[in-house]
GROMACS .gro file of C-alpha atoms in nm:
model
  233
    1UNK     CA    1   0.894   0.036  -2.401
    2UNK     CA    2   0.760   0.021  -2.056
    3UNK     CA    3   0.757   0.367  -1.904
    4UNK     CA    4   0.915   0.451  -1.580
    5UNK     CA    5   0.678   0.429  -1.286
    6UNK     CA    6   0.651   0.811  -1.193
    7UNK     CA    7   0.507   1.110  -1.380
    8UNK     CA    8   0.680   1.444  -1.504
    9UNK     CA    9   0.620   1.740  -1.307
   10UNK     CA   10   0.537   1.793  -0.962
   11UNK     CA   11   0.636   1.425  -0.787
   12UNK     CA   12   0.446   1.418  -0.475
   13UNK     CA   13   0.553   1.081  -0.271
   14UNK     CA   14   0.763   0.842  -0.445
   15UNK     CA   15   0.594   0.471  -0.524
   16UNK     CA   16   0.882   0.261  -0.507
   17UNK     CA   17   1.199   0.350  -0.304
   18UNK     CA   18   1.515   0.196  -0.308
   19UNK     CA   19   1.789   0.217  -0.069
   20UNK     CA   20   2.175   0.146  -0.045
   21UNK     CA   21   2.197   0.080   0.350
   22UNK     CA   22   2.566   0.209   0.382
   23UNK     CA   23   2.743   0.231   0.706
   24UNK     CA   24   2.706  -0.056   0.907
   25UNK     CA   25   3.036  -0.146   0.996
   26UNK     CA   26   3.151   0.243   1.015
   27UNK     CA   27   2.901   0.283   1.270
   28UNK     CA   28   3.005  -0.022   1.490
   29UNK     CA   29   3.387   0.065   1.455
   30UNK     CA   30   3.295   0.421   1.602
   31UNK     CA   31   3.171   0.258   1.897
   32UNK     CA   32   3.409  -0.005   1.960
   33UNK     CA   33   3.190  -0.274   1.845
   34UNK     CA   34   3.230  -0.565   1.618
   35UNK     CA   35   3.131  -0.507   1.252
   36UNK     CA   36   2.860  -0.777   1.337
   37UNK     CA   37   2.681  -0.578   1.579
   38UNK     CA   38   2.641  -0.315   1.313
   39UNK     CA   39   2.477  -0.503   1.100
   40UNK     CA   40   2.231  -0.621   1.357
   41UNK     CA   41   2.169  -0.262   1.433
   42UNK     CA   42   2.085  -0.196   1.063
   43UNK     CA   43   1.858  -0.499   1.009
   44UNK     CA   44   1.683  -0.324   1.303
   45UNK     CA   45   1.648   0.006   1.113
   46UNK     CA   46   1.544  -0.211   0.800
   47UNK     CA   47   1.252  -0.324   0.972
   48UNK     CA   48   1.163   0.003   1.129
   49UNK     CA   49   1.191   0.218   0.793
   50UNK     CA   50   0.989  -0.053   0.634
   51UNK     CA   51   0.670  -0.008   0.881
   52UNK     CA   52   0.762   0.381   0.836
   53UNK     CA   53   0.744   0.305   0.421
   54UNK     CA   54   0.383   0.146   0.475
   55UNK     CA   55   0.266   0.435   0.712
   56UNK     CA   56   0.419   0.705   0.447
   57UNK     CA   57   0.247   0.559   0.135
   58UNK     CA   58   0.534   0.387  -0.037
   59UNK     CA   59   0.429   0.068  -0.227
   60UNK     CA   60   0.749  -0.093  -0.276
   61UNK     CA   61   1.050  -0.068  -0.105
   62UNK     CA   62   1.401  -0.237  -0.191
   63UNK     CA   63   1.689  -0.257   0.018
   64UNK     CA   64   2.056  -0.357  -0.074
   65UNK     CA   65   2.142  -0.626   0.179
   66UNK     CA   66   2.455  -0.813   0.043
   67UNK     CA   67   2.602  -0.771  -0.300
   68UNK     CA   68   2.789  -0.986  -0.543
   69UNK     CA   69   3.102  -0.837  -0.424
   70UNK     CA   70   3.047  -0.868  -0.047
   71UNK     CA   71   3.192  -1.208  -0.066
   72UNK     CA   72   3.530  -1.061  -0.052
   73UNK     CA   73   3.484  -0.927   0.288
   74UNK     CA   74   3.657  -1.137   0.581
   75UNK     CA   75   3.504  -1.464   0.603
   76UNK     CA   76   3.398  -1.432   0.964
   77UNK     CA   77   3.202  -1.148   0.867
   78UNK     CA   78   3.049  -1.321   0.621
   79UNK     CA   79   2.959  -1.585   0.821
   80UNK     CA   80   2.802  -1.370   1.062
   81UNK     CA   81   2.572  -1.216   0.810
   82UNK     CA   82   2.476  -1.532   0.695
   83UNK     CA   83   2.379  -1.649   1.043
   84UNK     CA   84   2.184  -1.295   1.083
   85UNK     CA   85   1.992  -1.339   0.743
   86UNK     CA   86   1.907  -1.695   0.846
   87UNK     CA   87   1.772  -1.597   1.204
   88UNK     CA   88   1.623  -1.278   1.049
   89UNK     CA   89   1.421  -1.477   0.820
   90UNK     CA   90   1.304  -1.723   1.062
   91UNK     CA   91   1.203  -1.461   1.332
   92UNK     CA   92   1.057  -1.175   1.101
   93UNK     CA   93   0.866  -1.366   0.832
   94UNK     CA   94   0.539  -1.417   1.058
   95UNK     CA   95   0.543  -1.055   1.182
   96UNK     CA   96   0.558  -0.958   0.773
   97UNK     CA   97   0.280  -1.170   0.733
   98UNK     CA   98   0.079  -0.993   1.021
   99UNK     CA   99   0.172  -0.660   0.875
  100UNK     CA  100   0.073  -0.755   0.490
  101UNK     CA  101   0.423  -0.726   0.361
  102UNK     CA  102   0.499  -0.913   0.081
  103UNK     CA  103   0.881  -1.035   0.077
  104UNK     CA  104   1.092  -1.111  -0.246
  105UNK     CA  105   1.460  -1.178  -0.283
  106UNK     CA  106   1.655  -1.076  -0.585
  107UNK     CA  107   1.989  -1.187  -0.649
  108UNK     CA  108   2.161  -1.489  -0.773
  109UNK     CA  109   2.106  -1.788  -0.542
  110UNK     CA  110   2.390  -2.028  -0.683
  111UNK     CA  111   2.669  -2.029  -0.443
  112UNK     CA  112   2.428  -1.961  -0.133
  113UNK     CA  113   2.384  -2.198   0.153
  114UNK     CA  114   2.095  -2.441   0.014
  115UNK     CA  115   1.964  -2.429   0.344
  116UNK     CA  116   1.927  -2.075   0.344
  117UNK     CA  117   1.790  -2.042  -0.012
  118UNK     CA  118   1.515  -2.282   0.105
  119UNK     CA  119   1.427  -2.005   0.394
  120UNK     CA  120   1.420  -1.760   0.160
  121UNK     CA  121   1.178  -1.922  -0.055
  122UNK     CA  122   0.954  -2.015   0.238
  123UNK     CA  123   0.963  -1.639   0.336
  124UNK     CA  124   0.854  -1.548  -0.011
  125UNK     CA  125   0.567  -1.816  -0.019
  126UNK     CA  126   0.465  -1.730   0.340
  127UNK     CA  127   0.445  -1.325   0.270
  128UNK     CA  128   0.292  -1.398  -0.119
  129UNK     CA  129  -0.055  -1.275  -0.020
  130UNK     CA  130   0.089  -0.933   0.163
  131UNK     CA  131  -0.065  -0.617  -0.023
  132UNK     CA  132   0.049  -0.349   0.187
  133UNK     CA  133   0.389  -0.286   0.051
  134UNK     CA  134   0.611  -0.517  -0.152
  135UNK     CA  135   0.962  -0.542   0.033
  136UNK     CA  136   1.243  -0.653  -0.226
  137UNK     CA  137   1.554  -0.782  -0.057
  138UNK     CA  138   1.834  -0.733  -0.278
  139UNK     CA  139   2.062  -1.048  -0.192
  140UNK     CA  140   2.399  -1.190  -0.338
  141UNK     CA  141   2.288  -0.900  -0.595
  142UNK     CA  142   2.469  -0.700  -0.822
  143UNK     CA  143   2.334  -0.469  -1.123
  144UNK     CA  144   2.587  -0.605  -1.369
  145UNK     CA  145   2.508  -0.967  -1.293
  146UNK     CA  146   2.121  -0.892  -1.322
  147UNK     CA  147   2.181  -0.767  -1.679
  148UNK     CA  148   2.410  -1.034  -1.772
  149UNK     CA  149   2.200  -1.322  -1.650
  150UNK     CA  150   1.900  -1.164  -1.849
  151UNK     CA  151   2.130  -1.108  -2.185
  152UNK     CA  152   2.229  -1.474  -2.159
  153UNK     CA  153   1.875  -1.564  -2.217
  154UNK     CA  154   1.746  -1.261  -2.438
  155UNK     CA  155   1.686  -1.354  -2.817
  156UNK     CA  156   1.541  -1.003  -2.902
  157UNK     CA  157   1.212  -0.823  -2.854
  158UNK     CA  158   1.276  -0.475  -2.718
  159UNK     CA  159   1.278  -0.343  -2.362
  160UNK     CA  160   0.968  -0.525  -2.269
  161UNK     CA  161   1.104  -0.868  -2.345
  162UNK     CA  162   1.421  -0.795  -2.167
  163UNK     CA  163   1.266  -0.653  -1.844
  164UNK     CA  164   1.089  -1.003  -1.842
  165UNK     CA  165   1.401  -1.149  -1.801
  166UNK     CA  166   1.502  -0.953  -1.494
  167UNK     CA  167   1.528  -1.112  -1.131
  168UNK     CA  168   1.173  -0.926  -1.063
  169UNK     CA  169   1.004  -0.857  -1.396
  170UNK     CA  170   0.730  -0.714  -1.188
  171UNK     CA  171   0.894  -0.464  -1.000
  172UNK     CA  172   0.822  -0.088  -1.093
  173UNK     CA  173   1.131   0.122  -1.140
  174UNK     CA  174   1.231   0.312  -0.865
  175UNK     CA  175   1.125   0.680  -0.816
  176UNK     CA  176   1.375   0.750  -0.526
  177UNK     CA  177   1.721   0.624  -0.463
  178UNK     CA  178   1.871   0.683  -0.130
  179UNK     CA  179   2.230   0.597  -0.002
  180UNK     CA  180   2.294   0.665   0.338
  181UNK     CA  181   2.656   0.761   0.498
  182UNK     CA  182   2.745   1.028   0.288
  183UNK     CA  183   2.907   0.829   0.012
  184UNK     CA  184   2.803   0.934  -0.374
  185UNK     CA  185   2.791   0.647  -0.566
  186UNK     CA  186   2.549   0.384  -0.681
  187UNK     CA  187   2.776   0.074  -0.611
  188UNK     CA  188   2.619  -0.149  -0.884
  189UNK     CA  189   2.258  -0.122  -0.787
  190UNK     CA  190   1.966  -0.181  -0.979
  191UNK     CA  191   2.147  -0.064  -1.265
  192UNK     CA  192   1.848  -0.095  -1.522
  193UNK     CA  193   1.566  -0.010  -1.279
  194UNK     CA  194   1.732   0.317  -1.181
  195UNK     CA  195   1.794   0.458  -1.503
  196UNK     CA  196   1.538   0.739  -1.427
  197UNK     CA  197   1.545   0.742  -1.039
  198UNK     CA  198   1.576   1.036  -0.852
  199UNK     CA  199   1.863   1.031  -0.598
  200UNK     CA  200   1.903   1.162  -0.261
  201UNK     CA  201   2.245   1.096  -0.066
  202UNK     CA  202   2.184   1.126   0.268
  203UNK     CA  203   2.468   1.193   0.547
  204UNK     CA  204   2.375   0.959   0.813
  205UNK     CA  205   2.524   0.595   0.877
  206UNK     CA  206   2.244   0.363   0.787
  207UNK     CA  207   2.216   0.266   1.188
  208UNK     CA  208   2.146   0.611   1.228
  209UNK     CA  209   1.882   0.675   0.947
  210UNK     CA  210   1.564   0.734   1.148
  211UNK     CA  211   1.226   0.829   1.028
  212UNK     CA  212   1.275   1.192   1.040
  213UNK     CA  213   1.573   1.132   0.800
  214UNK     CA  214   1.361   0.906   0.566
  215UNK     CA  215   1.072   1.176   0.542
  216UNK     CA  216   1.357   1.437   0.458
  217UNK     CA  217   1.437   1.206   0.171
  218UNK     CA  218   1.095   1.153   0.080
  219UNK     CA  219   1.018   1.557   0.069
  220UNK     CA  220   1.336   1.622  -0.110
  221UNK     CA  221   1.202   1.391  -0.351
  222UNK     CA  222   0.886   1.571  -0.346
  223UNK     CA  223   1.049   1.897  -0.480
  224UNK     CA  224   1.212   1.724  -0.813
  225UNK     CA  225   1.096   1.778  -1.142
  226UNK     CA  226   1.092   1.468  -1.343
  227UNK     CA  227   1.125   1.476  -1.711
  228UNK     CA  228   1.254   1.138  -1.866
  229UNK     CA  229   1.423   1.316  -2.124
  230UNK     CA  230   1.172   1.537  -2.217
  231UNK     CA  231   1.184   1.938  -2.156
  232UNK     CA  232   1.020   2.141  -1.900
  233UNK     CA  233   0.691   2.318  -2.009
   0.00000   0.00000   0.00000
């Protein structure tokens, strides 16, 4: 069995932080803006917190950008999101290369516009040499879907064999899971990987989640005692 990435006892800084970037739509609606503007503001915050993560010593960052359930949203919102993803990949991939960030997409690629899938593969190829941080983008992702997809190929061998069939087998288990907007649920996110993650629910809507809020969550993680089913000495 592959051990969780953290150690029991004083936790310090997390190696891997996963974030549910919730609240873009509510942020836009509270300001009388189209929902698409909330997603754009949220994408700007993702870039800013990625840079912060590098400076703060985080080695892996995973963000939930589009779930398998998000296809049920209004068609115009989904179209706007797909257009924004495509434009962001074009614009930000060269920046990620320059900053040493390796980008990986996790999720199902079936059903996604083939042109967008090509851009995702291009971005992964361009950033493959990055060693400052690994940036996982959960796109068309669902935790149950990932487990089902792995189970369909699994023919035994234990947890390590099963893990090798997940979307990103080299991903370490998140030490810390953050959800913004005050909601307190994990919404089908990294169900296998977050089995022992510490969880912090932040009150800020995602476009309001600044560096100070991020550091507050990291500091909260540092106060936790991680035992992974054991007993505190």
